[in-house]
Amino acid sequence: MLQEEIKNIDNSPKTLRNFGVTIGGVMLLIGLWGMYSSAGWGIWMASGGALLIAFAFIASALLKPLNLIWMTLAIILGWFMTRFILGALYYLVLTPIGLFLRLSGKDLLHAKANPATATYWKKREHALRQTSDYEKQF
């Protein structure tokens, strides 16, 4: 599944240009902030960002390997984070709610079998419907 997504990474010139401008712009802004705060790495970050922006407009095909590496990392990170977030949500939110409901004896779905009942159908009150009820259903 991950291999298919990695094989289908879009490497069109427009995508490569957007990649170069976006990543280069962020690097340029971080580098300018680093230069402002007298950090030695600021000039290197700003020049790298400016170089990426220049490549985006002049020769976007040179950004193809960087885009492939960047998007592969994004796909792998997305795969792991999806499972982590869903697992955390299940075990930290849904499991305690379920345990609390079981301990308190609640059956919100009315799923317990009751041999004394003849049917599980719920009787509905037949209310007279107006034409306006069908026009605005929600």
PDB file of N, CA and C in Angstrom, residues 17-72:
ATOM      1  N   ARG A  17       7.509  22.941  -8.943  1.00  0.00           N
ATOM      2  CA  ARG A  17       7.643  24.386  -8.732  1.00  0.00           C
ATOM      3  C   ARG A  17       7.014  24.788  -7.404  1.00  0.00           C
ATOM      4  N   ASN A  18       5.827  24.268  -7.123  1.00  0.00           N
ATOM      5  CA  ASN A  18       5.176  24.565  -5.841  1.00  0.00           C
ATOM      6  C   ASN A  18       6.002  24.064  -4.663  1.00  0.00           C
ATOM      7  N   PHE A  19       6.583  22.880  -4.817  1.00  0.00           N
ATOM      8  CA  PHE A  19       7.439  22.320  -3.770  1.00  0.00           C
ATOM      9  C   PHE A  19       8.640  23.231  -3.520  1.00  0.00           C
ATOM     10  N   GLY A  20       9.315  23.645  -4.577  1.00  0.00           N
ATOM     11  CA  GLY A  20      10.495  24.497  -4.429  1.00  0.00           C
ATOM     12  C   GLY A  20      10.170  25.839  -3.806  1.00  0.00           C
ATOM     13  N   VAL A  21       9.071  26.445  -4.241  1.00  0.00           N
ATOM     14  CA  VAL A  21       8.691  27.754  -3.703  1.00  0.00           C
ATOM     15  C   VAL A  21       8.273  27.633  -2.236  1.00  0.00           C
ATOM     16  N   THR A  22       7.512  26.616  -1.908  1.00  0.00           N
ATOM     17  CA  THR A  22       7.033  26.457  -0.532  1.00  0.00           C
ATOM     18  C   THR A  22       8.174  26.162   0.431  1.00  0.00           C
ATOM     19  N   ILE A  23       8.941  25.114   0.150  1.00  0.00           N
ATOM     20  CA  ILE A  23      10.030  24.739   1.054  1.00  0.00           C
ATOM     21  C   ILE A  23      11.104  25.825   1.061  1.00  0.00           C
ATOM     22  N   GLY A  24      11.418  26.367  -0.117  1.00  0.00           N
ATOM     23  CA  GLY A  24      12.400  27.445  -0.188  1.00  0.00           C
ATOM     24  C   GLY A  24      11.947  28.681   0.559  1.00  0.00           C
ATOM     25  N   GLY A  25      10.684  29.017   0.455  1.00  0.00           N
ATOM     26  CA  GLY A  25      10.157  30.174   1.173  1.00  0.00           C
ATOM     27  C   GLY A  25      10.232  30.005   2.674  1.00  0.00           C
ATOM     28  N   VAL A  26       9.883  28.820   3.152  1.00  0.00           N
ATOM     29  CA  VAL A  26       9.956  28.561   4.589  1.00  0.00           C
ATOM     30  C   VAL A  26      11.410  28.614   5.056  1.00  0.00           C
ATOM     31  N   MET A  27      12.298  27.993   4.279  1.00  0.00           N
ATOM     32  CA  MET A  27      13.721  28.033   4.646  1.00  0.00           C
ATOM     33  C   MET A  27      14.250  29.461   4.628  1.00  0.00           C
ATOM     34  N   LEU A  28      13.837  30.253   3.649  1.00  0.00           N
ATOM     35  CA  LEU A  28      14.282  31.638   3.554  1.00  0.00           C
ATOM     36  C   LEU A  28      13.809  32.454   4.758  1.00  0.00           C
ATOM     37  N   LEU A  29      12.547  32.261   5.148  1.00  0.00           N
ATOM     38  CA  LEU A  29      12.022  32.989   6.312  1.00  0.00           C
ATOM     39  C   LEU A  29      12.742  32.579   7.602  1.00  0.00           C
ATOM     40  N   ILE A  30      12.970  31.289   7.770  1.00  0.00           N
ATOM     41  CA  ILE A  30      13.690  30.829   8.962  1.00  0.00           C
ATOM     42  C   ILE A  30      15.123  31.359   8.949  1.00  0.00           C
ATOM     43  N   GLY A  31      15.744  31.358   7.771  1.00  0.00           N
ATOM     44  CA  GLY A  31      17.102  31.876   7.656  1.00  0.00           C
ATOM     45  C   GLY A  31      17.176  33.359   7.943  1.00  0.00           C
ATOM     46  N   LEU A  32      16.209  34.129   7.469  1.00  0.00           N
ATOM     47  CA  LEU A  32      16.191  35.564   7.757  1.00  0.00           C
ATOM     48  C   LEU A  32      15.995  35.815   9.240  1.00  0.00           C
ATOM     49  N   TRP A  33      15.153  35.038   9.876  1.00  0.00           N
ATOM     50  CA  TRP A  33      14.970  35.158  11.314  1.00  0.00           C
ATOM     51  C   TRP A  33      16.273  34.800  12.044  1.00  0.00           C
ATOM     52  N   GLY A  34      16.973  33.759  11.566  1.00  0.00           N
ATOM     53  CA  GLY A  34      18.254  33.373  12.164  1.00  0.00           C
ATOM     54  C   GLY A  34      19.308  34.449  11.978  1.00  0.00           C
ATOM     55  N   MET A  35      19.321  35.094  10.821  1.00  0.00           N
ATOM     56  CA  MET A  35      20.277  36.181  10.596  1.00  0.00           C
ATOM     57  C   MET A  35      19.942  37.373  11.497  1.00  0.00           C
ATOM     58  N   TYR A  36      18.666  37.636  11.685  1.00  0.00           N
ATOM     59  CA  TYR A  36      18.238  38.744  12.547  1.00  0.00           C
ATOM     60  C   TYR A  36      18.649  38.502  13.995  1.00  0.00           C
ATOM     61  N   SER A  37      18.563  37.236  14.428  1.00  0.00           N
ATOM     62  CA  SER A  37      18.907  36.915  15.814  1.00  0.00           C
ATOM     63  C   SER A  37      20.384  36.575  15.972  1.00  0.00           C
ATOM     64  N   SER A  38      21.185  36.895  14.978  1.00  0.00           N
ATOM     65  CA  SER A  38      22.648  36.713  15.003  1.00  0.00           C
ATOM     66  C   SER A  38      23.057  35.260  15.154  1.00  0.00           C
ATOM     67  N   ALA A  39      22.311  34.348  14.577  1.00  0.00           N
ATOM     68  CA  ALA A  39      22.679  32.934  14.590  1.00  0.00           C
ATOM     69  C   ALA A  39      23.553  32.661  13.368  1.00  0.00           C
ATOM     70  N   GLY A  40      24.557  31.835  13.524  1.00  0.00           N
ATOM     71  CA  GLY A  40      25.485  31.562  12.434  1.00  0.00           C
ATOM     72  C   GLY A  40      24.875  30.734  11.315  1.00  0.00           C
ATOM     73  N   TRP A  41      23.837  29.999  11.626  1.00  0.00           N
ATOM     74  CA  TRP A  41      23.219  29.131  10.628  1.00  0.00           C
ATOM     75  C   TRP A  41      22.235  29.879   9.747  1.00  0.00           C
ATOM     76  N   GLY A  42      21.883  31.084  10.105  1.00  0.00           N
ATOM     77  CA  GLY A  42      20.860  31.827   9.375  1.00  0.00           C
ATOM     78  C   GLY A  42      21.217  32.081   7.924  1.00  0.00           C
ATOM     79  N   ILE A  43      22.468  32.432   7.662  1.00  0.00           N
ATOM     80  CA  ILE A  43      22.882  32.718   6.286  1.00  0.00           C
ATOM     81  C   ILE A  43      22.818  31.465   5.429  1.00  0.00           C
ATOM     82  N   TRP A  44      23.154  30.321   6.024  1.00  0.00           N
ATOM     83  CA  TRP A  44      23.108  29.059   5.268  1.00  0.00           C
ATOM     84  C   TRP A  44      21.670  28.648   4.958  1.00  0.00           C
ATOM     85  N   MET A  45      20.800  28.818   5.921  1.00  0.00           N
ATOM     86  CA  MET A  45      19.391  28.477   5.711  1.00  0.00           C
ATOM     87  C   MET A  45      18.764  29.412   4.683  1.00  0.00           C
ATOM     88  N   ALA A  46      19.055  30.695   4.772  1.00  0.00           N
ATOM     89  CA  ALA A  46      18.482  31.662   3.826  1.00  0.00           C
ATOM     90  C   ALA A  46      19.007  31.429   2.419  1.00  0.00           C
ATOM     91  N   SER A  47      20.296  31.136   2.304  1.00  0.00           N
ATOM     92  CA  SER A  47      20.845  30.891   0.957  1.00  0.00           C
ATOM     93  C   SER A  47      20.301  29.590   0.373  1.00  0.00           C
ATOM     94  N   GLY A  48      20.103  28.564   1.214  1.00  0.00           N
ATOM     95  CA  GLY A  48      19.485  27.320   0.733  1.00  0.00           C
ATOM     96  C   GLY A  48      18.055  27.547   0.267  1.00  0.00           C
ATOM     97  N   GLY A  49      17.314  28.353   1.004  1.00  0.00           N
ATOM     98  CA  GLY A  49      15.945  28.673   0.604  1.00  0.00           C
ATOM     99  C   GLY A  49      15.896  29.448  -0.694  1.00  0.00           C
ATOM    100  N   ALA A  50      16.803  30.437  -0.823  1.00  0.00           N
ATOM    101  CA  ALA A  50      16.856  31.209  -2.064  1.00  0.00           C
ATOM    102  C   ALA A  50      17.247  30.325  -3.243  1.00  0.00           C
ATOM    103  N   LEU A  51      18.133  29.374  -3.018  1.00  0.00           N
ATOM    104  CA  LEU A  51      18.546  28.446  -4.073  1.00  0.00           C
ATOM    105  C   LEU A  51      17.382  27.559  -4.513  1.00  0.00           C
ATOM    106  N   LEU A  52      16.601  27.074  -3.541  1.00  0.00           N
ATOM    107  CA  LEU A  52      15.427  26.255  -3.889  1.00  0.00           C
ATOM    108  C   LEU A  52      14.407  27.064  -4.685  1.00  0.00           C
ATOM    109  N   ILE A  53      14.183  28.295  -4.299  1.00  0.00           N
ATOM    110  CA  ILE A  53      13.240  29.140  -5.032  1.00  0.00           C
ATOM    111  C   ILE A  53      13.748  29.392  -6.444  1.00  0.00           C
ATOM    112  N   ALA A  54      15.055  29.627  -6.590  1.00  0.00           N
ATOM    113  CA  ALA A  54      15.629  29.844  -7.925  1.00  0.00           C
ATOM    114  C   ALA A  54      15.476  28.599  -8.784  1.00  0.00           C
ATOM    115  N   PHE A  55      15.771  27.422  -8.219  1.00  0.00           N
ATOM    116  CA  PHE A  55      15.601  26.175  -8.978  1.00  0.00           C
ATOM    117  C   PHE A  55      14.140  25.942  -9.359  1.00  0.00           C
ATOM    118  N   ALA A  56      13.216  26.369  -8.493  1.00  0.00           N
ATOM    119  CA  ALA A  56      11.785  26.179  -8.780  1.00  0.00           C
ATOM    120  C   ALA A  56      11.392  26.910 -10.057  1.00  0.00           C
ATOM    121  N   PHE A  57      11.958  28.071 -10.281  1.00  0.00           N
ATOM    122  CA  PHE A  57      11.585  28.844 -11.469  1.00  0.00           C
ATOM    123  C   PHE A  57      12.480  28.577 -12.673  1.00  0.00           C
ATOM    124  N   ILE A  58      13.736  28.241 -12.451  1.00  0.00           N
ATOM    125  CA  ILE A  58      14.675  28.075 -13.565  1.00  0.00           C
ATOM    126  C   ILE A  58      14.695  26.629 -14.059  1.00  0.00           C
ATOM    127  N   ALA A  59      14.921  25.682 -13.148  1.00  0.00           N
ATOM    128  CA  ALA A  59      15.046  24.273 -13.539  1.00  0.00           C
ATOM    129  C   ALA A  59      14.343  23.413 -12.503  1.00  0.00           C
ATOM    130  N   SER A  60      13.021  23.349 -12.593  1.00  0.00           N
ATOM    131  CA  SER A  60      12.258  22.611 -11.587  1.00  0.00           C
ATOM    132  C   SER A  60      12.501  21.109 -11.652  1.00  0.00           C
ATOM    133  N   ALA A  61      12.997  20.603 -12.762  1.00  0.00           N
ATOM    134  CA  ALA A  61      13.269  19.164 -12.870  1.00  0.00           C
ATOM    135  C   ALA A  61      14.379  18.731 -11.921  1.00  0.00           C
ATOM    136  N   LEU A  62      15.257  19.660 -11.528  1.00  0.00           N
ATOM    137  CA  LEU A  62      16.318  19.316 -10.588  1.00  0.00           C
ATOM    138  C   LEU A  62      15.788  19.057  -9.181  1.00  0.00           C
ATOM    139  N   LEU A  63      14.584  19.488  -8.913  1.00  0.00           N
ATOM    140  CA  LEU A  63      13.983  19.288  -7.592  1.00  0.00           C
ATOM    141  C   LEU A  63      13.275  17.938  -7.457  1.00  0.00           C
ATOM    142  N   LYS A  64      13.244  17.159  -8.516  1.00  0.00           N
ATOM    143  CA  LYS A  64      12.518  15.878  -8.495  1.00  0.00           C
ATOM    144  C   LYS A  64      13.031  14.933  -7.408  1.00  0.00           C
ATOM    145  N   PRO A  65      14.353  14.724  -7.246  1.00  0.00           N
ATOM    146  CA  PRO A  65      14.790  13.818  -6.158  1.00  0.00           C
ATOM    147  C   PRO A  65      14.437  14.331  -4.766  1.00  0.00           C
ATOM    148  N   LEU A  66      14.574  15.639  -4.552  1.00  0.00           N
ATOM    149  CA  LEU A  66      14.213  16.199  -3.248  1.00  0.00           C
ATOM    150  C   LEU A  66      12.726  16.047  -2.965  1.00  0.00           C
ATOM    151  N   ASN A  67      11.908  16.275  -3.988  1.00  0.00           N
ATOM    152  CA  ASN A  67      10.458  16.114  -3.834  1.00  0.00           C
ATOM    153  C   ASN A  67      10.112  14.660  -3.539  1.00  0.00           C
ATOM    154  N   LEU A  68      10.785  13.727  -4.202  1.00  0.00           N
ATOM    155  CA  LEU A  68      10.526  12.303  -3.976  1.00  0.00           C
ATOM    156  C   LEU A  68      10.877  11.915  -2.545  1.00  0.00           C
ATOM    157  N   ILE A  69      12.021  12.390  -2.046  1.00  0.00           N
ATOM    158  CA  ILE A  69      12.419  12.085  -0.666  1.00  0.00           C
ATOM    159  C   ILE A  69      11.436  12.710   0.320  1.00  0.00           C
ATOM    160  N   TRP A  70      11.088  13.965   0.080  1.00  0.00           N
ATOM    161  CA  TRP A  70      10.185  14.699   0.985  1.00  0.00           C
ATOM    162  C   TRP A  70       8.808  14.029   1.044  1.00  0.00           C
ATOM    163  N   MET A  71       8.263  13.694  -0.106  1.00  0.00           N
ATOM    164  CA  MET A  71       6.929  13.091  -0.136  1.00  0.00           C
ATOM    165  C   MET A  71       6.947  11.664   0.404  1.00  0.00           C
ATOM    166  N   THR A  72       8.047  10.925   0.200  1.00  0.00           N
ATOM    167  CA  THR A  72       8.149   9.583   0.772  1.00  0.00           C
ATOM    168  C   THR A  72       8.139   9.663   2.295  1.00  0.00           C
TER     169      THR A  72
END
